[in-house]
Amino acid sequence: MTAKSIQVSKATPDDAARFAPLIAGLIRATGPVSYDYQFGGGGLLERMVAASWTVPDTLFAASAATLATDGDELLGLELGFAGPNFYVFKDNLVALAGDLIAQGVVSFEELKGLAERAEQASYLNAHVPEDVYYLHALSTPERHRGKGGGRQLLQAAITRAKADGYRELQLDVLADNPAVGFYQANGLRILTETRSPDLSRDHAFPSEYRMAVAL
């Protein structure tokens, strides 16, 4: 594998189907303590990501995904969209709840607990402005880290966001994530640091950074 052999492109329907089983793990890897707290155990994160992946304009939809691949290997995932869509897509995912409960995919109790914990965790995230591209997730499989897929995905997102007229690319990342150094090395700076005393004390949450790069 070389940098030249890595292909970066929007997820096609075939890509979405082929790599679907890997997506929840990549999402979780961006902030395990946060996702584990919000979604708990029992595979709820996997079920919710799988449900969202196939529905455009929801929080984890393949329609918002860019992939780095080398042949049949998935080297990385970038999931991002216009800033205001973070809230729209989150609401659209919530709107799937009734059907998911009716289909037996999730239970009412699971979603009630998720909603309560997600609200608590949401205070760690600064407001996402209207004129930015929001990078919701950038993740590479552990065995492919350091091979250039993540860097190419980030640079592609920056280039695309600039061409689309956004003021900045912004993202949220937990302060103890090694990706902080990666982002800084690629031109992003820390705008804010937020902390929840309750989540830090009871669930070992670190602070959360909002990072950005001007376009």
PDB file of C-alpha atoms in Angstrom:
ATOM      1  CA  MET A   1       0.000   0.000   0.000  1.00  0.00           C
ATOM      2  CA  THR A   2       1.216   3.483  -0.900  1.00  0.00           C
ATOM      3  CA  ALA A   3      -0.243   6.964  -0.592  1.00  0.00           C
ATOM      4  CA  LYS A   4      -0.900   6.882  -4.336  1.00  0.00           C
ATOM      5  CA  SER A   5      -2.918   3.674  -4.049  1.00  0.00           C
ATOM      6  CA  ILE A   6      -5.375   5.207  -1.559  1.00  0.00           C
ATOM      7  CA  GLN A   7      -8.650   6.282  -3.145  1.00  0.00           C
ATOM      8  CA  VAL A   8     -10.782   8.967  -1.465  1.00  0.00           C
ATOM      9  CA  SER A   9     -14.369   9.253  -2.674  1.00  0.00           C
ATOM     10  CA  LYS A  10     -17.959   9.641  -1.559  1.00  0.00           C
ATOM     11  CA  ALA A  11     -19.516   6.383  -0.425  1.00  0.00           C
ATOM     12  CA  THR A  12     -21.348   4.625  -3.265  1.00  0.00           C
ATOM     13  CA  PRO A  13     -24.336   2.341  -2.578  1.00  0.00           C
ATOM     14  CA  ASP A  14     -22.048  -0.662  -3.066  1.00  0.00           C
ATOM     15  CA  ASP A  15     -19.498   0.806  -0.637  1.00  0.00           C
ATOM     16  CA  ALA A  16     -22.213   1.537   1.906  1.00  0.00           C
ATOM     17  CA  ALA A  17     -23.461  -2.043   1.839  1.00  0.00           C
ATOM     18  CA  ARG A  18     -20.004  -3.632   1.835  1.00  0.00           C
ATOM     19  CA  PHE A  19     -18.555  -1.594   4.702  1.00  0.00           C
ATOM     20  CA  ALA A  20     -21.722  -1.226   6.810  1.00  0.00           C
ATOM     21  CA  PRO A  21     -20.574  -3.735   9.488  1.00  0.00           C
ATOM     22  CA  LEU A  22     -17.452  -1.626  10.161  1.00  0.00           C
ATOM     23  CA  ILE A  23     -19.068   1.777  10.586  1.00  0.00           C
ATOM     24  CA  ALA A  24     -20.277   1.606  14.209  1.00  0.00           C
ATOM     25  CA  GLY A  25     -16.816   0.548  15.385  1.00  0.00           C
ATOM     26  CA  LEU A  26     -15.211   3.455  13.554  1.00  0.00           C
ATOM     27  CA  ILE A  27     -17.732   5.884  15.032  1.00  0.00           C
ATOM     28  CA  ARG A  28     -17.177   4.571  18.562  1.00  0.00           C
ATOM     29  CA  ALA A  29     -13.395   4.809  18.186  1.00  0.00           C
ATOM     30  CA  THR A  30     -13.636   8.605  17.868  1.00  0.00           C
ATOM     31  CA  GLY A  31     -14.747   8.878  21.523  1.00  0.00           C
ATOM     32  CA  PRO A  32     -15.254   5.558  23.336  1.00  0.00           C
ATOM     33  CA  VAL A  33     -15.981   7.034  26.767  1.00  0.00           C
ATOM     34  CA  SER A  34     -18.658   9.310  25.320  1.00  0.00           C
ATOM     35  CA  TYR A  35     -20.348   6.747  23.093  1.00  0.00           C
ATOM     36  CA  ASP A  36     -20.234   4.057  25.781  1.00  0.00           C
ATOM     37  CA  TYR A  37     -21.817   6.419  28.290  1.00  0.00           C
ATOM     38  CA  GLN A  38     -24.564   7.594  25.952  1.00  0.00           C
ATOM     39  CA  PHE A  39     -25.455   4.290  24.294  1.00  0.00           C
ATOM     40  CA  GLY A  40     -24.593   1.903  27.110  1.00  0.00           C
ATOM     41  CA  GLY A  41     -24.109  -1.785  26.378  1.00  0.00           C
ATOM     42  CA  GLY A  42     -26.220  -4.292  24.533  1.00  0.00           C
ATOM     43  CA  GLY A  43     -25.241  -3.182  21.046  1.00  0.00           C
ATOM     44  CA  LEU A  44     -27.483  -0.091  20.977  1.00  0.00           C
ATOM     45  CA  LEU A  45     -24.853   2.009  19.218  1.00  0.00           C
ATOM     46  CA  GLU A  46     -24.413  -0.647  16.538  1.00  0.00           C
ATOM     47  CA  ARG A  47     -28.163  -0.865  15.976  1.00  0.00           C
ATOM     48  CA  MET A  48     -28.673   2.888  15.816  1.00  0.00           C
ATOM     49  CA  VAL A  49     -25.734   3.454  13.479  1.00  0.00           C
ATOM     50  CA  ALA A  50     -26.942   0.634  11.212  1.00  0.00           C
ATOM     51  CA  ALA A  51     -30.422   2.177  11.084  1.00  0.00           C
ATOM     52  CA  SER A  52     -29.042   5.644  10.322  1.00  0.00           C
ATOM     53  CA  TRP A  53     -26.450   4.476   7.768  1.00  0.00           C
ATOM     54  CA  THR A  54     -29.123   3.615   5.196  1.00  0.00           C
ATOM     55  CA  VAL A  55     -31.316   6.702   5.725  1.00  0.00           C
ATOM     56  CA  PRO A  56     -30.080   9.961   4.127  1.00  0.00           C
ATOM     57  CA  ASP A  57     -30.049  13.125   6.209  1.00  0.00           C
ATOM     58  CA  THR A  58     -29.643  11.334   9.527  1.00  0.00           C
ATOM     59  CA  LEU A  59     -26.692  11.636  11.888  1.00  0.00           C
ATOM     60  CA  PHE A  60     -24.697   8.600  10.705  1.00  0.00           C
ATOM     61  CA  ALA A  61     -25.911   8.386   7.096  1.00  0.00           C
ATOM     62  CA  ALA A  62     -23.771   6.968   4.314  1.00  0.00           C
ATOM     63  CA  SER A  63     -24.947   9.862   2.151  1.00  0.00           C
ATOM     64  CA  ALA A  64     -22.698  12.166   4.216  1.00  0.00           C
ATOM     65  CA  ALA A  65     -19.724   9.788   4.210  1.00  0.00           C
ATOM     66  CA  THR A  66     -16.427   9.950   2.366  1.00  0.00           C
ATOM     67  CA  LEU A  67     -14.280   6.827   2.391  1.00  0.00           C
ATOM     68  CA  ALA A  68     -10.598   6.097   1.976  1.00  0.00           C
ATOM     69  CA  THR A  69     -10.057   2.712   0.362  1.00  0.00           C
ATOM     70  CA  ASP A  70      -7.313   0.619  -1.152  1.00  0.00           C
ATOM     71  CA  GLY A  71      -8.914  -2.073  -3.250  1.00  0.00           C
ATOM     72  CA  ASP A  72     -11.361  -3.901  -0.998  1.00  0.00           C
ATOM     73  CA  GLU A  73      -9.851  -2.469   2.194  1.00  0.00           C
ATOM     74  CA  LEU A  74     -11.506   0.369   4.112  1.00  0.00           C
ATOM     75  CA  LEU A  75      -8.754   2.662   5.372  1.00  0.00           C
ATOM     76  CA  GLY A  76     -10.899   5.394   6.851  1.00  0.00           C
ATOM     77  CA  LEU A  77     -14.222   7.186   7.183  1.00  0.00           C
ATOM     78  CA  GLU A  78     -15.036  10.901   7.165  1.00  0.00           C
ATOM     79  CA  LEU A  79     -18.569  11.932   8.037  1.00  0.00           C
ATOM     80  CA  GLY A  80     -19.449  15.591   7.730  1.00  0.00           C
ATOM     81  CA  PHE A  81     -21.979  18.180   6.627  1.00  0.00           C
ATOM     82  CA  ALA A  82     -23.058  21.826   6.836  1.00  0.00           C
ATOM     83  CA  GLY A  83     -23.041  23.012  10.444  1.00  0.00           C
ATOM     84  CA  PRO A  84     -26.823  23.432  10.913  1.00  0.00           C
ATOM     85  CA  ASN A  85     -27.395  19.926   9.604  1.00  0.00           C
ATOM     86  CA  PHE A  86     -25.912  18.515  12.789  1.00  0.00           C
ATOM     87  CA  TYR A  87     -29.122  19.481  14.553  1.00  0.00           C
ATOM     88  CA  VAL A  88     -31.406  18.626  11.625  1.00  0.00           C
ATOM     89  CA  PHE A  89     -29.857  15.203  11.137  1.00  0.00           C
ATOM     90  CA  LYS A  90     -29.990  14.487  14.865  1.00  0.00           C
ATOM     91  CA  ASP A  91     -33.712  15.295  14.887  1.00  0.00           C
ATOM     92  CA  ASN A  92     -34.222  13.127  11.805  1.00  0.00           C
ATOM     93  CA  LEU A  93     -32.565  10.204  13.567  1.00  0.00           C
ATOM     94  CA  VAL A  94     -34.823  10.690  16.586  1.00  0.00           C
ATOM     95  CA  ALA A  95     -37.792  10.642  14.200  1.00  0.00           C
ATOM     96  CA  LEU A  96     -36.933   7.040  13.266  1.00  0.00           C
ATOM     97  CA  ALA A  97     -37.605   5.922  16.839  1.00  0.00           C
ATOM     98  CA  GLY A  98     -41.225   4.889  16.371  1.00  0.00           C
ATOM     99  CA  ASP A  99     -40.470   2.606  13.431  1.00  0.00           C
ATOM    100  CA  LEU A 100     -37.402   1.137  15.144  1.00  0.00           C
ATOM    101  CA  ILE A 101     -39.441   0.306  18.238  1.00  0.00           C
ATOM    102  CA  ALA A 102     -42.244  -1.179  16.115  1.00  0.00           C
ATOM    103  CA  GLN A 103     -39.721  -3.324  14.240  1.00  0.00           C
ATOM    104  CA  GLY A 104     -38.166  -4.561  17.473  1.00  0.00           C
ATOM    105  CA  VAL A 105     -34.778  -3.025  16.637  1.00  0.00           C
ATOM    106  CA  VAL A 106     -34.717  -1.045  19.881  1.00  0.00           C
ATOM    107  CA  SER A 107     -36.892  -0.766  22.967  1.00  0.00           C
ATOM    108  CA  PHE A 108     -38.585   2.310  24.378  1.00  0.00           C
ATOM    109  CA  GLU A 109     -36.532   1.961  27.551  1.00  0.00           C
ATOM    110  CA  GLU A 110     -33.271   1.921  25.588  1.00  0.00           C
ATOM    111  CA  LEU A 111     -34.174   5.083  23.691  1.00  0.00           C
ATOM    112  CA  LYS A 112     -35.399   6.841  26.822  1.00  0.00           C
ATOM    113  CA  GLY A 113     -32.091   6.171  28.547  1.00  0.00           C
ATOM    114  CA  LEU A 114     -30.156   7.238  25.452  1.00  0.00           C
ATOM    115  CA  ALA A 115     -32.065  10.519  25.244  1.00  0.00           C
ATOM    116  CA  GLU A 116     -31.375  11.334  28.892  1.00  0.00           C
ATOM    117  CA  ARG A 117     -27.661  10.555  28.695  1.00  0.00           C
ATOM    118  CA  ALA A 118     -27.219  12.256  25.307  1.00  0.00           C
ATOM    119  CA  GLU A 119     -28.746  15.449  26.682  1.00  0.00           C
ATOM    120  CA  GLN A 120     -26.251  15.458  29.546  1.00  0.00           C
ATOM    121  CA  ALA A 121     -23.319  14.844  27.197  1.00  0.00           C
ATOM    122  CA  SER A 122     -24.521  17.455  24.699  1.00  0.00           C
ATOM    123  CA  TYR A 123     -23.464  20.274  27.025  1.00  0.00           C
ATOM    124  CA  LEU A 124     -19.858  19.424  26.234  1.00  0.00           C
ATOM    125  CA  ASN A 125     -20.347  20.477  22.618  1.00  0.00           C
ATOM    126  CA  ALA A 126     -20.158  24.150  21.676  1.00  0.00           C
ATOM    127  CA  HIS A 127     -22.859  25.388  19.307  1.00  0.00           C
ATOM    128  CA  VAL A 128     -22.152  24.571  15.656  1.00  0.00           C
ATOM    129  CA  PRO A 129     -22.365  27.792  13.580  1.00  0.00           C
ATOM    130  CA  GLU A 130     -24.259  28.038  10.308  1.00  0.00           C
ATOM    131  CA  ASP A 131     -21.309  28.988   8.100  1.00  0.00           C
ATOM    132  CA  VAL A 132     -18.983  26.078   8.910  1.00  0.00           C
ATOM    133  CA  TYR A 133     -18.471  22.554   7.678  1.00  0.00           C
ATOM    134  CA  TYR A 134     -18.872  20.247  10.665  1.00  0.00           C
ATOM    135  CA  LEU A 135     -16.687  17.163  10.642  1.00  0.00           C
ATOM    136  CA  HIS A 136     -18.779  14.789  12.728  1.00  0.00           C
ATOM    137  CA  ALA A 137     -16.389  11.827  12.567  1.00  0.00           C
ATOM    138  CA  LEU A 138     -12.974  11.012  11.154  1.00  0.00           C
ATOM    139  CA  SER A 139     -11.789   7.501  11.928  1.00  0.00           C
ATOM    140  CA  THR A 140      -9.441   4.842  10.638  1.00  0.00           C
ATOM    141  CA  PRO A 141      -9.289   1.148  11.559  1.00  0.00           C
ATOM    142  CA  GLU A 142      -6.548   0.582  14.114  1.00  0.00           C
ATOM    143  CA  ARG A 143      -4.506  -1.646  11.818  1.00  0.00           C
ATOM    144  CA  HIS A 144      -4.491   1.038   9.115  1.00  0.00           C
ATOM    145  CA  ARG A 145      -3.549   4.020  11.268  1.00  0.00           C
ATOM    146  CA  GLY A 146      -0.459   5.894  10.162  1.00  0.00           C
ATOM    147  CA  LYS A 147      -0.855   4.889   6.515  1.00  0.00           C
ATOM    148  CA  GLY A 148      -2.173   8.232   5.291  1.00  0.00           C
ATOM    149  CA  GLY A 149      -5.869   7.483   4.905  1.00  0.00           C
ATOM    150  CA  GLY A 150      -6.966   9.802   7.709  1.00  0.00           C
ATOM    151  CA  ARG A 151      -4.775  12.644   6.493  1.00  0.00           C
ATOM    152  CA  GLN A 152      -6.106  12.342   2.954  1.00  0.00           C
ATOM    153  CA  LEU A 153      -9.701  12.289   4.220  1.00  0.00           C
ATOM    154  CA  LEU A 154      -9.109  15.412   6.327  1.00  0.00           C
ATOM    155  CA  GLN A 155      -7.450  17.271   3.468  1.00  0.00           C
ATOM    156  CA  ALA A 156     -10.253  16.256   1.104  1.00  0.00           C
ATOM    157  CA  ALA A 157     -12.833  17.558   3.591  1.00  0.00           C
ATOM    158  CA  ILE A 158     -10.955  20.868   3.952  1.00  0.00           C
ATOM    159  CA  THR A 159     -10.681  21.261   0.178  1.00  0.00           C
ATOM    160  CA  ARG A 160     -14.350  20.438  -0.326  1.00  0.00           C
ATOM    161  CA  ALA A 161     -15.488  22.758   2.458  1.00  0.00           C
ATOM    162  CA  LYS A 162     -13.429  25.636   1.058  1.00  0.00           C
ATOM    163  CA  ALA A 163     -14.832  25.093  -2.435  1.00  0.00           C
ATOM    164  CA  ASP A 164     -18.359  25.122  -1.007  1.00  0.00           C
ATOM    165  CA  GLY A 165     -17.798  28.520   0.600  1.00  0.00           C
ATOM    166  CA  TYR A 166     -17.651  27.624   4.287  1.00  0.00           C
ATOM    167  CA  ARG A 167     -15.782  29.943   6.669  1.00  0.00           C
ATOM    168  CA  GLU A 168     -14.201  27.150   8.705  1.00  0.00           C
ATOM    169  CA  LEU A 169     -14.088  23.409   9.176  1.00  0.00           C
ATOM    170  CA  GLN A 170     -14.909  22.569  12.798  1.00  0.00           C
ATOM    171  CA  LEU A 171     -14.955  19.371  14.847  1.00  0.00           C
ATOM    172  CA  ASP A 172     -15.269  18.176  18.436  1.00  0.00           C
ATOM    173  CA  VAL A 173     -12.727  15.837  20.005  1.00  0.00           C
ATOM    174  CA  LEU A 174     -12.069  14.642  23.549  1.00  0.00           C
ATOM    175  CA  ALA A 175      -8.940  16.173  25.043  1.00  0.00           C
ATOM    176  CA  ASP A 176      -7.231  12.823  25.713  1.00  0.00           C
ATOM    177  CA  ASN A 177      -7.641  11.591  22.124  1.00  0.00           C
ATOM    178  CA  PRO A 178      -4.294  11.238  20.287  1.00  0.00           C
ATOM    179  CA  ALA A 179      -6.104  12.693  17.259  1.00  0.00           C
ATOM    180  CA  VAL A 180      -5.720  16.149  18.868  1.00  0.00           C
ATOM    181  CA  GLY A 181      -2.060  16.156  17.875  1.00  0.00           C
ATOM    182  CA  PHE A 182      -2.937  14.886  14.406  1.00  0.00           C
ATOM    183  CA  TYR A 183      -5.424  17.717  13.910  1.00  0.00           C
ATOM    184  CA  GLN A 184      -2.967  20.333  15.169  1.00  0.00           C
ATOM    185  CA  ALA A 185      -0.303  19.009  12.802  1.00  0.00           C
ATOM    186  CA  ASN A 186      -2.789  19.484   9.974  1.00  0.00           C
ATOM    187  CA  GLY A 187      -3.558  23.111  10.753  1.00  0.00           C
ATOM    188  CA  LEU A 188      -6.451  22.983  13.244  1.00  0.00           C
ATOM    189  CA  ARG A 189      -6.437  24.984  16.464  1.00  0.00           C
ATOM    190  CA  ILE A 190      -8.359  24.636  19.709  1.00  0.00           C
ATOM    191  CA  LEU A 191     -11.169  27.185  19.973  1.00  0.00           C
ATOM    192  CA  THR A 192     -12.819  26.133  23.243  1.00  0.00           C
ATOM    193  CA  GLU A 193     -12.455  23.579  26.029  1.00  0.00           C
ATOM    194  CA  THR A 194     -15.550  22.420  27.915  1.00  0.00           C
ATOM    195  CA  ARG A 195     -15.844  20.158  30.921  1.00  0.00           C
ATOM    196  CA  SER A 196     -18.679  18.549  32.864  1.00  0.00           C
ATOM    197  CA  PRO A 197     -17.839  18.106  36.552  1.00  0.00           C
ATOM    198  CA  ASP A 198     -20.484  15.375  36.887  1.00  0.00           C
ATOM    199  CA  LEU A 199     -19.365  13.410  33.834  1.00  0.00           C
ATOM    200  CA  SER A 200     -15.705  13.775  34.760  1.00  0.00           C
ATOM    201  CA  ARG A 201     -16.299  12.614  38.326  1.00  0.00           C
ATOM    202  CA  ASP A 202     -18.782   9.817  37.664  1.00  0.00           C
ATOM    203  CA  HIS A 203     -17.818   8.574  34.193  1.00  0.00           C
ATOM    204  CA  ALA A 204     -14.160   9.603  33.683  1.00  0.00           C
ATOM    205  CA  PHE A 205     -14.937  12.053  30.886  1.00  0.00           C
ATOM    206  CA  PRO A 206     -12.035  14.278  29.857  1.00  0.00           C
ATOM    207  CA  SER A 207     -12.626  17.810  28.625  1.00  0.00           C
ATOM    208  CA  GLU A 208     -13.850  18.271  25.070  1.00  0.00           C
ATOM    209  CA  TYR A 209     -12.191  20.529  22.510  1.00  0.00           C
ATOM    210  CA  ARG A 210     -13.841  22.385  19.665  1.00  0.00           C
ATOM    211  CA  MET A 211     -11.176  22.623  16.976  1.00  0.00           C
ATOM    212  CA  ALA A 212     -11.209  24.532  13.708  1.00  0.00           C
ATOM    213  CA  VAL A 213      -9.264  25.534  10.651  1.00  0.00           C
ATOM    214  CA  ALA A 214      -9.980  28.695   8.655  1.00  0.00           C
ATOM    215  CA  LEU A 215     -10.701  28.140   4.979  1.00  0.00           C
TER     216      LEU A 215
END
